[in-house]
XYZ file of C-alpha atoms in Angstrom:
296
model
C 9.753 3.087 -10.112
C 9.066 -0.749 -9.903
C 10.888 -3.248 -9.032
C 9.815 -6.843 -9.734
C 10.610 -10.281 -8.746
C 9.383 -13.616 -9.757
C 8.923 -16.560 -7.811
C 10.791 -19.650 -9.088
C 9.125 -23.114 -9.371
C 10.857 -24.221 -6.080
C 10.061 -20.899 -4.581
C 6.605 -21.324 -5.545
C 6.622 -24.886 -4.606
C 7.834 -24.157 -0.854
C 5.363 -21.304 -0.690
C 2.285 -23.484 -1.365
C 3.628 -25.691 2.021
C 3.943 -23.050 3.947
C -0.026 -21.694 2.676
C -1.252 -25.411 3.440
C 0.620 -25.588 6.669
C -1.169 -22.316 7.740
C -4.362 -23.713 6.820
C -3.724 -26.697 8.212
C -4.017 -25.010 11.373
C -6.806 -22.929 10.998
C -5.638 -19.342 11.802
C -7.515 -17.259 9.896
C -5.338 -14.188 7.676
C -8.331 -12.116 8.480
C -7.778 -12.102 12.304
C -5.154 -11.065 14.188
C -4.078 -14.453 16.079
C -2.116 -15.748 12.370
C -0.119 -12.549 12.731
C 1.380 -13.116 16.068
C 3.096 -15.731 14.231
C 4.618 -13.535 11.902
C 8.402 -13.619 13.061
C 8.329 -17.352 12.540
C 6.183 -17.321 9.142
C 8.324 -15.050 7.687
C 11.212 -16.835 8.724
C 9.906 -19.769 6.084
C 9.746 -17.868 3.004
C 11.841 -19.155 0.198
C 15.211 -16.766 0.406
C 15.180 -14.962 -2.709
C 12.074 -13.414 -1.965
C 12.580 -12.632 1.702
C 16.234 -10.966 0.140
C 13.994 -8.927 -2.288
C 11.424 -7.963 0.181
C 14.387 -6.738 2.426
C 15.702 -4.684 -0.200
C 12.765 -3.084 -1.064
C 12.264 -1.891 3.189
C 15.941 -1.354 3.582
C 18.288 -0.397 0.539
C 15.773 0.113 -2.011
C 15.395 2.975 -4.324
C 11.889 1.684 -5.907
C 8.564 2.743 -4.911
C 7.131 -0.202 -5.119
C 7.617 -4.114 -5.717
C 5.942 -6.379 -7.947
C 5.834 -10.044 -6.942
C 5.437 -12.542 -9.820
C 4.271 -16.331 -9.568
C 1.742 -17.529 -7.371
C -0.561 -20.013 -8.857
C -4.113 -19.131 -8.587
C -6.951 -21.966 -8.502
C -9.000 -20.723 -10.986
C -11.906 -22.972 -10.708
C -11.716 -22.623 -6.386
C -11.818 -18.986 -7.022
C -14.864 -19.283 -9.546
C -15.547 -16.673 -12.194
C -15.709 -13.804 -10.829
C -13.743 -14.735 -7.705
C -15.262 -15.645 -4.708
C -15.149 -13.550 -1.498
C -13.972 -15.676 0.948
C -11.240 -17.898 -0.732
C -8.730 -18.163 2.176
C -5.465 -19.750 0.483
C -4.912 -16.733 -1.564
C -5.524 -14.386 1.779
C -2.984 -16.421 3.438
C -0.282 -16.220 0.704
C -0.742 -12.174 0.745
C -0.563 -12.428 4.157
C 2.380 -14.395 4.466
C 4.016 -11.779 1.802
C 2.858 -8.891 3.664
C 4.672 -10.501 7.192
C 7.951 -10.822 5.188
C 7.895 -6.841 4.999
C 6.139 -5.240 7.684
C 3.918 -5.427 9.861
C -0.069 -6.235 9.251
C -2.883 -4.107 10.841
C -6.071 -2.691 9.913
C -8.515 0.650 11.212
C -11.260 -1.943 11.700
C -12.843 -4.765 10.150
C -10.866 -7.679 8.239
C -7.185 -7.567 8.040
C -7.130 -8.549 4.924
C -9.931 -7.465 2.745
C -11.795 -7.486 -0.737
C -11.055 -4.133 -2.484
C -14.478 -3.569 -4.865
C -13.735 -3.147 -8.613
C -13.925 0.406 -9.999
C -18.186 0.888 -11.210
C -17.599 1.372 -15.150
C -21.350 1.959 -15.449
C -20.542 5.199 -13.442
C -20.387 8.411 -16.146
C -17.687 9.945 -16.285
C -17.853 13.847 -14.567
C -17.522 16.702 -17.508
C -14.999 18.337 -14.999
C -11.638 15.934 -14.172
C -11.346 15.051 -10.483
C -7.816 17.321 -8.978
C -6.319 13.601 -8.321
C -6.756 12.234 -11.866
C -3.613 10.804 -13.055
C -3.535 8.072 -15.701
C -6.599 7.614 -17.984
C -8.148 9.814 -15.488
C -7.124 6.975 -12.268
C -8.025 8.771 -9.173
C -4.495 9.408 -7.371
C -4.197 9.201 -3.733
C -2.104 7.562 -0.508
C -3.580 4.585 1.326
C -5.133 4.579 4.702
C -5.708 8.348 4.714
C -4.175 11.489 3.484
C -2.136 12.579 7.112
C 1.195 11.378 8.601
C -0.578 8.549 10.554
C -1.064 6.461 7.645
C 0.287 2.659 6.914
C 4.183 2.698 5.563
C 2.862 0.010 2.734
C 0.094 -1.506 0.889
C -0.193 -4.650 -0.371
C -2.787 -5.583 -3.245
C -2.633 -9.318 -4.427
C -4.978 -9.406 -7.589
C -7.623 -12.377 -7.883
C -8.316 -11.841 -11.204
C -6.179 -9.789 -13.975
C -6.085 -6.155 -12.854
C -4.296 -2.356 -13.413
C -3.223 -0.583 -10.774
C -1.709 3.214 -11.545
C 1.422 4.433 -9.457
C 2.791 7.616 -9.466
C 6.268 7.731 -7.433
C 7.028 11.293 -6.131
C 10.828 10.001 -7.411
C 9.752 10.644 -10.344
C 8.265 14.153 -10.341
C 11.382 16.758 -11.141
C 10.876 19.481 -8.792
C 13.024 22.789 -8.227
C 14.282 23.095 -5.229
C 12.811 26.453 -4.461
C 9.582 24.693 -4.951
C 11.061 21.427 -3.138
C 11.769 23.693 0.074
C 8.260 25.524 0.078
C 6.697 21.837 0.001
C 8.948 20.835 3.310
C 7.300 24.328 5.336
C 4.332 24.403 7.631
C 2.306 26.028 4.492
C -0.364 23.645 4.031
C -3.802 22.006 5.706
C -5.360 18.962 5.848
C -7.503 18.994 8.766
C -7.014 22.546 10.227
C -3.686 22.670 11.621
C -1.039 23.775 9.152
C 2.085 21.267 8.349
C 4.565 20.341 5.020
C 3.556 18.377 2.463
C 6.626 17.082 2.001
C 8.561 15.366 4.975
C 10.947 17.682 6.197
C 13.907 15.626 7.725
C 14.037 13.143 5.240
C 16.661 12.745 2.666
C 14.846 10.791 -0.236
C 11.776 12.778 -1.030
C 9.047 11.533 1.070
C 4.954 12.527 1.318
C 3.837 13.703 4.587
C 0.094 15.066 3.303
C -1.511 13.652 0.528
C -0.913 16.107 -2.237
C -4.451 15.830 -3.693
C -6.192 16.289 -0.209
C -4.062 19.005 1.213
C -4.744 22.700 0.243
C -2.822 26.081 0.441
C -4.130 28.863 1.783
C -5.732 31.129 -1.165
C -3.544 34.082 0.348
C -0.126 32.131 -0.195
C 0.167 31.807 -3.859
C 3.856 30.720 -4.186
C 2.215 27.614 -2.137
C -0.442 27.376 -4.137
C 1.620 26.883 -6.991
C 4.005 24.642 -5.504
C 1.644 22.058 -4.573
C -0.159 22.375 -8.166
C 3.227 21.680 -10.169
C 3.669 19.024 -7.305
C 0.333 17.562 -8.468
C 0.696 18.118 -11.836
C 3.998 16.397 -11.786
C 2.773 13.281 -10.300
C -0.250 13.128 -12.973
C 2.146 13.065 -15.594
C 4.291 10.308 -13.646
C 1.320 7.985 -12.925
C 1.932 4.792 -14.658
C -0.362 1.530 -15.000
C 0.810 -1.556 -14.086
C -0.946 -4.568 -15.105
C -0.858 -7.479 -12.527
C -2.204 -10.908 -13.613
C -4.130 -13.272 -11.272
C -1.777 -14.435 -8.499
C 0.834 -11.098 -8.263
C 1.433 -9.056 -5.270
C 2.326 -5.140 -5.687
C 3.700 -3.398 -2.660
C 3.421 0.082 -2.435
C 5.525 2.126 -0.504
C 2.956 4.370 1.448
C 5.408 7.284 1.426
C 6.464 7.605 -1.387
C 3.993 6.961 -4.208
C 0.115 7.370 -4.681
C -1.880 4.447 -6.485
C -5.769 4.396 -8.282
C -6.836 1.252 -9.410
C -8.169 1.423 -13.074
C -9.615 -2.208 -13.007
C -9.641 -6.068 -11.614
C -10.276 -7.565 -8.553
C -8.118 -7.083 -5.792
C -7.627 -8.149 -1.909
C -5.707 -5.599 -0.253
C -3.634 -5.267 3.712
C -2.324 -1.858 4.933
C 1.379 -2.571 6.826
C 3.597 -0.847 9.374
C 6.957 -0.609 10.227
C 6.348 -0.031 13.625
C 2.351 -0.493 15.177
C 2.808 1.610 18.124
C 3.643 4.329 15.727
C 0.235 4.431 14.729
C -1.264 4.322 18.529
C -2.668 0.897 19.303
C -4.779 0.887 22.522
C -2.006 -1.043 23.718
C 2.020 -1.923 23.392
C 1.346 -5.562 22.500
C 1.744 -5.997 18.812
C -0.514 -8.742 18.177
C -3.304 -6.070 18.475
C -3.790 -4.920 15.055
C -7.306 -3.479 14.460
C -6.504 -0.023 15.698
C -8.797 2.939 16.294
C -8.447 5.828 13.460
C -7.182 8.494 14.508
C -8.204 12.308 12.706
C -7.332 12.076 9.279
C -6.948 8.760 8.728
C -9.422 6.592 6.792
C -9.135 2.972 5.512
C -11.701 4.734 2.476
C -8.792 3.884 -0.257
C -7.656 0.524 -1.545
């Protein structure tokens, strides 16, 4: 469900020259000028990880990738972490640029992510999306087929983060096939939930945000073993201060359980997503229906 990789001491070594040299000149990871850089950024990442980060886009059979290594400044970051440390934004960004490509619905491109509020009760009835210890389940950057391909979380502080890859949800294929029909809603018009002319199982709707009609019941019960399925496949993974997890947008939900996170939402291809305009170092695009950037 997850691969990982871990950054050598040369690897790591090389990365923090590349972060300074990016500092050194003062393009800020939060705006888009840095990213129109990208091709030659990513170029400069140590080769094992650029290798592993092509895998995971290209040949890959994981949902999503842990990166292992970075060294976090604990006292620049300060207990709890401060907001606007920019060294750690760079190194996510420079991550994110070796995989696809950066862009955000508005605001920051990369971005805080708030800690879940523990002093918040817990709700007698369980949430529909609860997966792990009762983790929230859903996709990234909406619940419709407009969303981001990834998302990247680099954690400031130790953290949990539970995935639930649809790989791992055993479906029957009578099931499987209803799930690929024009049976469900999200926003009015009816579409699959699952992608329909894709090989490897792949999420179109957001299973948890989608709904069959109440007059289709063989629907209605394929999207609740669907969801029920990934409940039971939702798995925690603990990152420590300094890891990147990549999330394959497509093919696995995520809730965060706990920690501090900064977070970027990446594409394969911006003018998939509509940007106002065919040059690719505008990033900040305008959501379309359906999409949110509500989600970590």
């Amino acid at each position: 469900m997850c691969a990982t990789y871990g950054l050598g001491l040369a690897e790591q070594r090389a990365l923090d020259a590349l972060v300074e040299d990016v500092l050194d000149s003062r393009l800020d990871p939060e705006g888009a000028p840095l990213y129109a850089h990208g091709w030659e950024l990513a170029a400069r990442l140590p080769d094992g990880l650029r290798k592993a980060l092509y895998e995971f886009r290209v040949t890959g059979t994981e949902a999503a990738l842990l990166v292992r290594g970075l060294y976090v400044d604990d006292p620049a970051l300060g207990r709890p972490p401060a907001a606007g440390t920019r060294r750690e934004s760079v190194y996510l960004a420079l991550t994110a640029m070796g995989l696809a490509e950066v862009f955000s619905r508005g605001g920051p491109l990369v971005r805080d992510v708030p800690a879940p509020d523990a002093s918040e009760p817990d709700a007698s009835e369980p949430d529909a999306s609860e997966g792990d210890a009762g983790v929230e389940l859903g996709t990234a950057d909406g619940a419709g087929p407009g969303r981001g391909d990834y998302l990247g979380l680099l954690a400031l502080a130790p953290a949990t983060i539970t995935v639930a890859a649809l790989g791992d949800v055993p479906l029957a294929a009578s099931r499987a096939g209803l799930l690929r029909r024009s049976r469900f809603r999200l926003t009015g018009r009816p579409g699959p939930v699952l992608h329909e002319d894709h090989a490897e199982p792949s999420l179109r709707l957001d299973p948890f945000r989608a709904t069959a009609d109440a007059t289709d019941p063989q629907a209605a019960a394929a999207l609740g073993a669907l969801r029920d399925g990934l409940r039971r496949a939702a798995v925690p993974i603990a990152l420590d201060a300094g890891d990147v997890l990549l999330v394959d947008n497509f093919r696995a939900l995520t809730g965060q359980r706990a920690g501090r996170l900064r977070r970027v939402l990446l594409a394969r291809d911006l003018r998939r997503l509509g940007p106002r305009r065919t040059d690719l170092s505008v990033r900040v695009l305008t959501s379309p229906e359906n999409v949110s950037d509500e989600r970590p």
